[in-house]
Tab-separated table of C-alpha atoms and ligand atoms in Angstrom:
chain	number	residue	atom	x	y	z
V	1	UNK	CA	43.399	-12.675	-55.475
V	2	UNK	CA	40.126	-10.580	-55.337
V	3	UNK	CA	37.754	-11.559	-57.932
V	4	UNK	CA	37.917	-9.598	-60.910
V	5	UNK	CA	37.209	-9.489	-64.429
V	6	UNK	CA	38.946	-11.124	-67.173
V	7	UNK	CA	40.077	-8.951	-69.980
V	8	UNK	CA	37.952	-11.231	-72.002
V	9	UNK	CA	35.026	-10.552	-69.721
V	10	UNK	CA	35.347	-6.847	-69.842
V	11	UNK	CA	35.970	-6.863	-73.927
V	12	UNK	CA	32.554	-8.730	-74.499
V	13	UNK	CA	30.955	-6.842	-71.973
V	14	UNK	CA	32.002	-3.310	-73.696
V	15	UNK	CA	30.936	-4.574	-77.422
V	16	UNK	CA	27.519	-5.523	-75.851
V	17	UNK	CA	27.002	-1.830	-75.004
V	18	UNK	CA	28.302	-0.327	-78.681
V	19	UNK	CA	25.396	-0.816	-81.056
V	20	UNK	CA	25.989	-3.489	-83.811
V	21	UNK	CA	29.559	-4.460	-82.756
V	22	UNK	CA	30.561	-7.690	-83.680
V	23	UNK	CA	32.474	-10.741	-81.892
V	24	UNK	CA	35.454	-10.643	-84.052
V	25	UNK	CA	36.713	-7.511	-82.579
V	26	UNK	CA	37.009	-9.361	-79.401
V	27	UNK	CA	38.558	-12.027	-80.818
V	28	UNK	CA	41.121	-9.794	-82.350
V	29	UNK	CA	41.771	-8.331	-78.714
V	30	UNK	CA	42.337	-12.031	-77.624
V	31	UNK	CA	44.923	-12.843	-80.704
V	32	UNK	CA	46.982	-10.051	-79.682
V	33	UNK	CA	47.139	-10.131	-75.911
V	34	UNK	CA	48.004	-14.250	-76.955
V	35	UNK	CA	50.995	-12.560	-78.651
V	36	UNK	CA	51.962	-10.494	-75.795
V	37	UNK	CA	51.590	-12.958	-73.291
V	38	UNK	CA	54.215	-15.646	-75.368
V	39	UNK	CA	56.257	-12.010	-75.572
V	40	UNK	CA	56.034	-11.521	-71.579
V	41	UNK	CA	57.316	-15.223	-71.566
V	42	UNK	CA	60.196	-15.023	-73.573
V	43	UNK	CA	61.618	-11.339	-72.256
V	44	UNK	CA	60.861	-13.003	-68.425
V	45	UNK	CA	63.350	-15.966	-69.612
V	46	UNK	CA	65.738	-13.507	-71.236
V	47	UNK	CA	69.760	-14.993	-71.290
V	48	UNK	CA	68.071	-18.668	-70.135
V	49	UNK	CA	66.641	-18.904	-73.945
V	50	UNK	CA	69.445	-16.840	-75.171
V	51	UNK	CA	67.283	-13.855	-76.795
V	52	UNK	CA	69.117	-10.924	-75.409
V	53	UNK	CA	71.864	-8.965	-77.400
V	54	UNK	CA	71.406	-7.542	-80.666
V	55	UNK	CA	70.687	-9.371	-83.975
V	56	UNK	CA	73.001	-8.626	-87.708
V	57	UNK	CA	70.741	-6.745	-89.289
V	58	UNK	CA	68.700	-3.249	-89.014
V	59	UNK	CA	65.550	-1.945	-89.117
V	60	UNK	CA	63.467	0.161	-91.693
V	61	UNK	CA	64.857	3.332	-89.298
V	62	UNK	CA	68.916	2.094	-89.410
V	63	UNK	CA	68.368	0.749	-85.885
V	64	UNK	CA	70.427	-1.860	-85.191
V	65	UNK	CA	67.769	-4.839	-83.906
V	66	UNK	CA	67.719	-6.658	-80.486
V	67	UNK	CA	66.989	-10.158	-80.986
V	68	UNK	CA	63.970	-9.692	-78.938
V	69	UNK	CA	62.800	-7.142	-81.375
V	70	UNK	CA	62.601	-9.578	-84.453
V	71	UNK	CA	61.136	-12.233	-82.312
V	72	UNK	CA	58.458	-10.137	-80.653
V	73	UNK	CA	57.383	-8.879	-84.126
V	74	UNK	CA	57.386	-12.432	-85.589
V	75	UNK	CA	54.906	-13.657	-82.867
V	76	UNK	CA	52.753	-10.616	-83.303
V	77	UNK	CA	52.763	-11.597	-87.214
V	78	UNK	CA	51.881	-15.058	-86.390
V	79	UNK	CA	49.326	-14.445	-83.852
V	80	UNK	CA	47.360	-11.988	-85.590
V	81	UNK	CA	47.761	-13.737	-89.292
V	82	UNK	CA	46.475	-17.209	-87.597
V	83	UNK	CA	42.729	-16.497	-87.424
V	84	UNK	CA	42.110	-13.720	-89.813
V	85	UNK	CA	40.642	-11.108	-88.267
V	86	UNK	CA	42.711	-8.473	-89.480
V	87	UNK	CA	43.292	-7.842	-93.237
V	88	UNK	CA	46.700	-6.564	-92.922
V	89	UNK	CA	49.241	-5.305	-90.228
V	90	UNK	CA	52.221	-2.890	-90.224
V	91	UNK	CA	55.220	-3.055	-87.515
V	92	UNK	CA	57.965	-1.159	-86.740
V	93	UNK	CA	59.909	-4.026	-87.609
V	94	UNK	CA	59.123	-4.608	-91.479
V	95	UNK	CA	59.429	-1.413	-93.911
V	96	UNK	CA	56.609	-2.614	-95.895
V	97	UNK	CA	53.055	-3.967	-94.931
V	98	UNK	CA	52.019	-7.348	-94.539
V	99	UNK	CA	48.884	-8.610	-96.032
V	100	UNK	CA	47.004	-11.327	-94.145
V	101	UNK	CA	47.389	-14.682	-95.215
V	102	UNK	CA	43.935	-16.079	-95.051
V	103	UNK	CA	42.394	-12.839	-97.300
V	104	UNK	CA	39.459	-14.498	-97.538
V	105	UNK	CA	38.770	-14.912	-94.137
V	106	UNK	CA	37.319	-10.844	-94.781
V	107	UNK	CA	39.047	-9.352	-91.659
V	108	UNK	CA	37.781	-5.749	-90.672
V	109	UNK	CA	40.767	-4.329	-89.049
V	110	UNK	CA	43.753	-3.357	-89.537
V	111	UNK	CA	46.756	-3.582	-87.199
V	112	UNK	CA	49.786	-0.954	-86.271
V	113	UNK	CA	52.332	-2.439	-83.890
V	114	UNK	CA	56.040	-1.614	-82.462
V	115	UNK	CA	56.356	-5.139	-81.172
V	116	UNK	CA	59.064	-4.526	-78.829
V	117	UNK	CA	59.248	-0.511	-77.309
V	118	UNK	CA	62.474	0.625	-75.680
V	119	UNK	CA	64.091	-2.664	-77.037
V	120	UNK	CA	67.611	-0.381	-76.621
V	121	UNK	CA	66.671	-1.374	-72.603
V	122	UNK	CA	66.541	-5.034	-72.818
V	123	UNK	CA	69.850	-5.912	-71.879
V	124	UNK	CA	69.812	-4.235	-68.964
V	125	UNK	CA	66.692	-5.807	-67.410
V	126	UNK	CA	64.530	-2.615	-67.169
V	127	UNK	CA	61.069	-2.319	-68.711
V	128	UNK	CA	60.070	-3.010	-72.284
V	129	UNK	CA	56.786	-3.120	-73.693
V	130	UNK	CA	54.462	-3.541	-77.091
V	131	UNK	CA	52.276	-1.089	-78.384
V	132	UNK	CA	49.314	-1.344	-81.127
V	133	UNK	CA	46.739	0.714	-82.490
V	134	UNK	CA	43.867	-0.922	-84.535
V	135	UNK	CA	41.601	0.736	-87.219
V	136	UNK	CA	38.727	0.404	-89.102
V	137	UNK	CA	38.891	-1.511	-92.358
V	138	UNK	CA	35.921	-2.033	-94.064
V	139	UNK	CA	36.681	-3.868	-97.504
V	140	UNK	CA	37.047	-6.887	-98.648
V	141	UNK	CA	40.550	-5.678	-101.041
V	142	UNK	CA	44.010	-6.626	-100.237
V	143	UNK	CA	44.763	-3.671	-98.371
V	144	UNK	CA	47.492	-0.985	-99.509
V	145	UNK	CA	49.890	1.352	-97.572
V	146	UNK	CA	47.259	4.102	-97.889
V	147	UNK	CA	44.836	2.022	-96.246
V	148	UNK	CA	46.868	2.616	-92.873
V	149	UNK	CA	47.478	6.518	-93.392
V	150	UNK	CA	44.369	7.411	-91.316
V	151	UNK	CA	44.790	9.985	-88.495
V	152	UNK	CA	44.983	8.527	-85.084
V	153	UNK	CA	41.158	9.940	-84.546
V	154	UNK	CA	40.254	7.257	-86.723
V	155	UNK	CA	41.768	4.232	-84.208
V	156	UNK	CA	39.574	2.186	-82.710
V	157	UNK	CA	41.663	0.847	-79.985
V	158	UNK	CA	44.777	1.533	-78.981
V	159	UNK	CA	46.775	-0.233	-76.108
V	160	UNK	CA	50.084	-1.227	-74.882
V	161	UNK	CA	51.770	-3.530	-72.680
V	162	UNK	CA	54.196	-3.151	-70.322
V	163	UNK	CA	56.897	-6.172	-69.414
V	164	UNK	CA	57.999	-4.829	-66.000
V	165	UNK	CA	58.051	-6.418	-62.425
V	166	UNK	CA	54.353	-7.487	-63.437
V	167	UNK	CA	53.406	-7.592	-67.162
V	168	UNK	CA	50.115	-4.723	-67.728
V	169	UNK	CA	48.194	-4.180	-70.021
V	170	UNK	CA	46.562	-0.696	-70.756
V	171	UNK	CA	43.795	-0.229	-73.085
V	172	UNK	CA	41.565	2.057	-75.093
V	173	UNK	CA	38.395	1.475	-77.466
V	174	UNK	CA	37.164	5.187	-76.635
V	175	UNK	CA	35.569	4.556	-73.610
V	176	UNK	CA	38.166	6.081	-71.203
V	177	UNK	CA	41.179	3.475	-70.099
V	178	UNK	CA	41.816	0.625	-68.443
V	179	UNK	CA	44.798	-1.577	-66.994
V	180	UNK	CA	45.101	-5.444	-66.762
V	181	UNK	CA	47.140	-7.614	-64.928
V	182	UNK	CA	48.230	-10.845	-66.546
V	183	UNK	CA	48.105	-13.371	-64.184
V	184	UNK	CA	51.237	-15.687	-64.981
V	185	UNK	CA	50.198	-18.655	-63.694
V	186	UNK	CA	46.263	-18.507	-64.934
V	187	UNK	CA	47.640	-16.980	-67.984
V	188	UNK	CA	44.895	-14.212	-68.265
V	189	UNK	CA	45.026	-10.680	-67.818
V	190	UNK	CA	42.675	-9.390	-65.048
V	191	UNK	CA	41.653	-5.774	-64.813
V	192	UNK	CA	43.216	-4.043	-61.828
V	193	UNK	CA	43.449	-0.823	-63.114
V	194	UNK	CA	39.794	0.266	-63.790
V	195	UNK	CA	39.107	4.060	-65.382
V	196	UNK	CA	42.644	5.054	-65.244
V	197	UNK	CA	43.337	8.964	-65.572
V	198	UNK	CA	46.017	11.909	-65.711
V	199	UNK	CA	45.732	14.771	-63.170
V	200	UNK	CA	45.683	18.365	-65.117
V	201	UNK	CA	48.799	19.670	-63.262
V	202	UNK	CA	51.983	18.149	-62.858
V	203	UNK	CA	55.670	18.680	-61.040
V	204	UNK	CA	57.442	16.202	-63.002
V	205	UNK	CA	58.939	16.116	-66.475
V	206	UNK	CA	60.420	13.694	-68.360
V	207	UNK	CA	63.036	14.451	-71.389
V	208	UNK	CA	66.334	13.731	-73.010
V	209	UNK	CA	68.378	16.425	-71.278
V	210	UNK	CA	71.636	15.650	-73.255
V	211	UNK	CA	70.192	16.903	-76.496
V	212	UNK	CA	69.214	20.139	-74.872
V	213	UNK	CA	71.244	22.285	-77.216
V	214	UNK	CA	68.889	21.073	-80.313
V	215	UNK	CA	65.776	22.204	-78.879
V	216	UNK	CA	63.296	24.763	-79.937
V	217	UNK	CA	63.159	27.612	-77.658
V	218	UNK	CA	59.416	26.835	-76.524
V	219	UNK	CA	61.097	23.544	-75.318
V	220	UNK	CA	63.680	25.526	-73.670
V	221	UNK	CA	61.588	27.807	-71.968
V	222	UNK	CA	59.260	25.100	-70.620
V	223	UNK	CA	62.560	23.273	-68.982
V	224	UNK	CA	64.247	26.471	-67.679
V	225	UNK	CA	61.384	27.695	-66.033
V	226	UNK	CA	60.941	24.219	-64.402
V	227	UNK	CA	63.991	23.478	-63.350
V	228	UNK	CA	64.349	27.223	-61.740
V	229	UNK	CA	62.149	25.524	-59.045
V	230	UNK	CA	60.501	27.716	-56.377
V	231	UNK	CA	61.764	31.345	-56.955
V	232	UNK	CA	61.273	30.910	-60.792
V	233	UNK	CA	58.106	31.660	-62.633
V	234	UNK	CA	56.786	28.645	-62.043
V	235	UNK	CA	56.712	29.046	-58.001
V	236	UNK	CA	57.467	25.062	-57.191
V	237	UNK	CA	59.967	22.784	-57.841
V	238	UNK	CA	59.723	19.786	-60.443
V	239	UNK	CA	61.283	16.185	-60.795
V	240	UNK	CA	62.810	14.989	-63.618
V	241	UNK	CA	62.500	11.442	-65.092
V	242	UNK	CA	63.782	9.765	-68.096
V	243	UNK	CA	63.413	6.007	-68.532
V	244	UNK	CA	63.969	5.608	-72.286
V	245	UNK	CA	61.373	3.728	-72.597
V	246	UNK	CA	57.484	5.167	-74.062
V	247	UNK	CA	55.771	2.859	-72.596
V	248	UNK	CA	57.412	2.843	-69.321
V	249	UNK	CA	57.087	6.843	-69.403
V	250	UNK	CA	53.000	6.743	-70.042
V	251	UNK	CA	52.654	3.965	-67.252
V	252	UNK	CA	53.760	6.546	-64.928
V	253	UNK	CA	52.269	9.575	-66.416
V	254	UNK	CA	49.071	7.319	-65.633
V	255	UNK	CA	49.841	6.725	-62.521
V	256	UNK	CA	51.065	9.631	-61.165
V	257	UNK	CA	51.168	12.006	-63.676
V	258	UNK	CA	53.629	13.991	-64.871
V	259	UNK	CA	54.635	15.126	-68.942
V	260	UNK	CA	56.888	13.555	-71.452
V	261	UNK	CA	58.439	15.396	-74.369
V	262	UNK	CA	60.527	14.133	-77.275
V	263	UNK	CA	60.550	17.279	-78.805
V	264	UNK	CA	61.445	18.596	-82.501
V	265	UNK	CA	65.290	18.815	-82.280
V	266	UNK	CA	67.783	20.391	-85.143
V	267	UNK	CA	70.267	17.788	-83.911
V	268	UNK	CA	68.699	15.626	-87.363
V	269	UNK	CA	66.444	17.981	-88.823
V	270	UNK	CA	65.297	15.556	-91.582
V	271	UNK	CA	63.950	13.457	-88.621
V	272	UNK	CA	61.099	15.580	-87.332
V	273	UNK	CA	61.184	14.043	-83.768
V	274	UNK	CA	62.566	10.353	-82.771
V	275	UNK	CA	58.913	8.702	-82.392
V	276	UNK	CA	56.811	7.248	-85.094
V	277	UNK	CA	53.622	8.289	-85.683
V	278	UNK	CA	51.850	5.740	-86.571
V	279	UNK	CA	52.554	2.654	-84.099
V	280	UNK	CA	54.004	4.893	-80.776
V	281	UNK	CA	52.254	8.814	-81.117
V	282	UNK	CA	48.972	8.231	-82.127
V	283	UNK	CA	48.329	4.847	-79.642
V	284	UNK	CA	49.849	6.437	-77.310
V	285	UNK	CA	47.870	10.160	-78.091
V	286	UNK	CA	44.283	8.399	-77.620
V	287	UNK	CA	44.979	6.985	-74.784
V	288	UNK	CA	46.361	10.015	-73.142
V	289	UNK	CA	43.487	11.688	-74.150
V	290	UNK	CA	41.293	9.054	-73.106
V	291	UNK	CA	42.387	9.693	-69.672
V	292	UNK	CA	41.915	12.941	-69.817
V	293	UNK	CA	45.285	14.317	-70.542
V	294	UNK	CA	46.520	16.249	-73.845
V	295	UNK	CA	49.100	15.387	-77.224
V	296	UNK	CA	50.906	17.723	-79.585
V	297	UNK	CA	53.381	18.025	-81.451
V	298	UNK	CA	54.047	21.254	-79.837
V	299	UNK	CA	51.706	22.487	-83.126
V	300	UNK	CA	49.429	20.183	-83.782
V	301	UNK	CA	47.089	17.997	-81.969
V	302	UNK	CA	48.496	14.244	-82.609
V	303	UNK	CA	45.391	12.659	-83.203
V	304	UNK	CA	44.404	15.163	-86.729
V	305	UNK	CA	47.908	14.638	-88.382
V	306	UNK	CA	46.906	12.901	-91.306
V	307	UNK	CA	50.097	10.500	-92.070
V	308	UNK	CA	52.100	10.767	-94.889
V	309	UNK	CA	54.277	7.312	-94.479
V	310	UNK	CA	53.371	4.173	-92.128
V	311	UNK	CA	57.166	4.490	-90.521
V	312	UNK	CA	56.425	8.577	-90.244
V	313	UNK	CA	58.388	10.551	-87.083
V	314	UNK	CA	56.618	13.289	-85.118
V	315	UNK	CA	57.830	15.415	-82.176
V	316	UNK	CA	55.427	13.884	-79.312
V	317	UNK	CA	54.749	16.107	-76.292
V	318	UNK	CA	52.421	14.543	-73.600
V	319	UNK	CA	50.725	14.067	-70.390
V	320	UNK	CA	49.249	16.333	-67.681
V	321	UNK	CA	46.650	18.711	-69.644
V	322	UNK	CA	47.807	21.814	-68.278
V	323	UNK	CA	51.299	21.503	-68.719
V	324	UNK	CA	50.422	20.332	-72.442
V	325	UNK	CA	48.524	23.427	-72.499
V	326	UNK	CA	51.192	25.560	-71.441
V	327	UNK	CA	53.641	23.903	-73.892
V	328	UNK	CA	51.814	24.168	-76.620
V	329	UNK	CA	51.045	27.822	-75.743
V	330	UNK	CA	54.630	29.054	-76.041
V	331	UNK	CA	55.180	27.642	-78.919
V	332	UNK	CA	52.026	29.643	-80.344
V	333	UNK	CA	53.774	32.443	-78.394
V	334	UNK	CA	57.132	32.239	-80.315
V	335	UNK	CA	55.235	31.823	-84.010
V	336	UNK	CA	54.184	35.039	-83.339
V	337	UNK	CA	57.052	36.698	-81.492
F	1	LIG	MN1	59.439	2.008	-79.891
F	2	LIG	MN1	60.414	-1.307	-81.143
């Protein structure tokens, strides 16, 4: 292997640059890539530890949960509760927020996590990942719900981590993005992915096709004109993609760009989009930004909605900053049509 940093490495290396940072924010980084390291582990042993299929109960959202979902979240709980560096955490996985155990241990973040994304693809042996977003929390209080309804401008890092063929790790603290390979048999993650960014133009799309008919027509638009290829107004042909999976669907856009919409759809109106704000959108939002690429509701940037709820939905359109562009452009175009 070619020598390379250590995620550790590069971590300390980045907080000796920012004015004033401290260690614990590094240590932080190390609790959770701990936790999804054990979680790389455990979806890599799959049926041989008898963690696939899905559990008796539901989550906060009326999912019904995958085993793998309740034990990724408890190791996340565990890992980041253990050494007190955060004061309290939310997950996708527990409708109310969990306080840290150890209050007095005066940790200065709080942490947002969907332990296990596209859990619905376990079973089937195709990619799953975690995602978390940390912010700011300067106070010495038990922390309350309100304490984590800061726009996604506000995050200090955001990152997530993909359990494919390899398990990756791509992360944000503002200073652009960067990808990390964990090593399996060191057990580190090694950054193979330096400065990692989204070309502005794109010929490949990735949505839910079969809920077409719910669609705003700005959304409809954008796919017609795409999929009329060559003679349309668009003058090329696209690709389509849809892997189910968020995290698996911004690894590519990274890599090879692209755009991703789950779009507002009337199909459950009451549900303003399928994705949560808070712990897939606004992670996923700086990031994309951070690589130079765009996120919107369609109507409003993600990173300035100011949250309402920690489990909050939003439509989520993103990738390739022109096609962003363009999206959010007709539906601009329609408000005042
Ligand atoms: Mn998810
Ligand atoms: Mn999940």
């Amino acid at each position: 292997m070619p020598q390379t940093k250590s995620l550790t490495q590069f971590i300390i290396e980045q907080q000796r640059r920012q004015h004033g940072a401290s260690g614990t924010f590094t240590l932080l980084l190390n609790d959770i890539a701990a936790a999804c390291k054990k979680i790389s582990h455990i979806v890599n042993q799959g049926d041989l530890v008898g963690v696939l299929g899905n559990a008796d109960s539901e989550n906060i959202q009326g999912e019904v949960q995958k085993k793998l979902d309740i034990i990724s979240h408890e190791i996340m709980v565990s890992a980041l509760d253990a050494n007190g560096h955060v004061a309290g955490m939310a997950s996708e996985e527990e409708d109310r927020i969990i306080t840290a155990t150890h209050q007095d241990a005066g940790g200065q973040y709080l942490a947002v996590f969907d332990p296990l994304d596209g859990s619905s693809n376990i079973d089937l042996n195709l990619t799953v990942g975690s995602i978390f977003s940390i912010l700011r929390y300067p106070s010495h209080e038990k922390p309350n719900e309100t304490d984590f309804l800061k726009p996604g401008s506000e995050q200090v890092c955001a990152g997530f981590v993909l359990y494919g063929p390899s398990t990756i790790m791509v992360l944000t603290t503002g200073h652009g993005v960067n990808g990390f390979t964990l090593d399996q048999e060191v057990g580190e993650f090694y950054l193979t992915h330096p400065n990692m960014t989204i070309a502005e133009d794109a010929s490949e799309f990735a949505i839910n096709m079969s809920n077409q008919q719910f669609w705003e027509p700005p959304v409809q638009r954008y796919v017609e004109e795409c999929v009329q290829g060559q003679t349309g107004p668009r003058g090329k042909y696209f690709n389509m993609r849809w892997i189910a999976s968020l995290v698996a669907e911004v690894y590519r856009i990274l890599m090879r760009g692209g755009v991703f919409m789950y779009p507002f759809d009337s199909k459950n109106p009451n549900m303003a989009g399928r994705l949560r704000l808070l712990y897939e959108a606004n992670p996923m939002a700086f990031i994309v930004e951070q690589a130079g690429g765009l996120c919107s509701t369609g109507r409003q940037r993600i990173l300035d909605i100011p949250p309402q709820d920690v489990h909050q939905r939003v439509p989520l359109i993103l990738g390739a900053k022109n096609e962003v562009e363009r999206i959010i452009r007709y539906h601009h175009e329609q408000q005042e049509s």
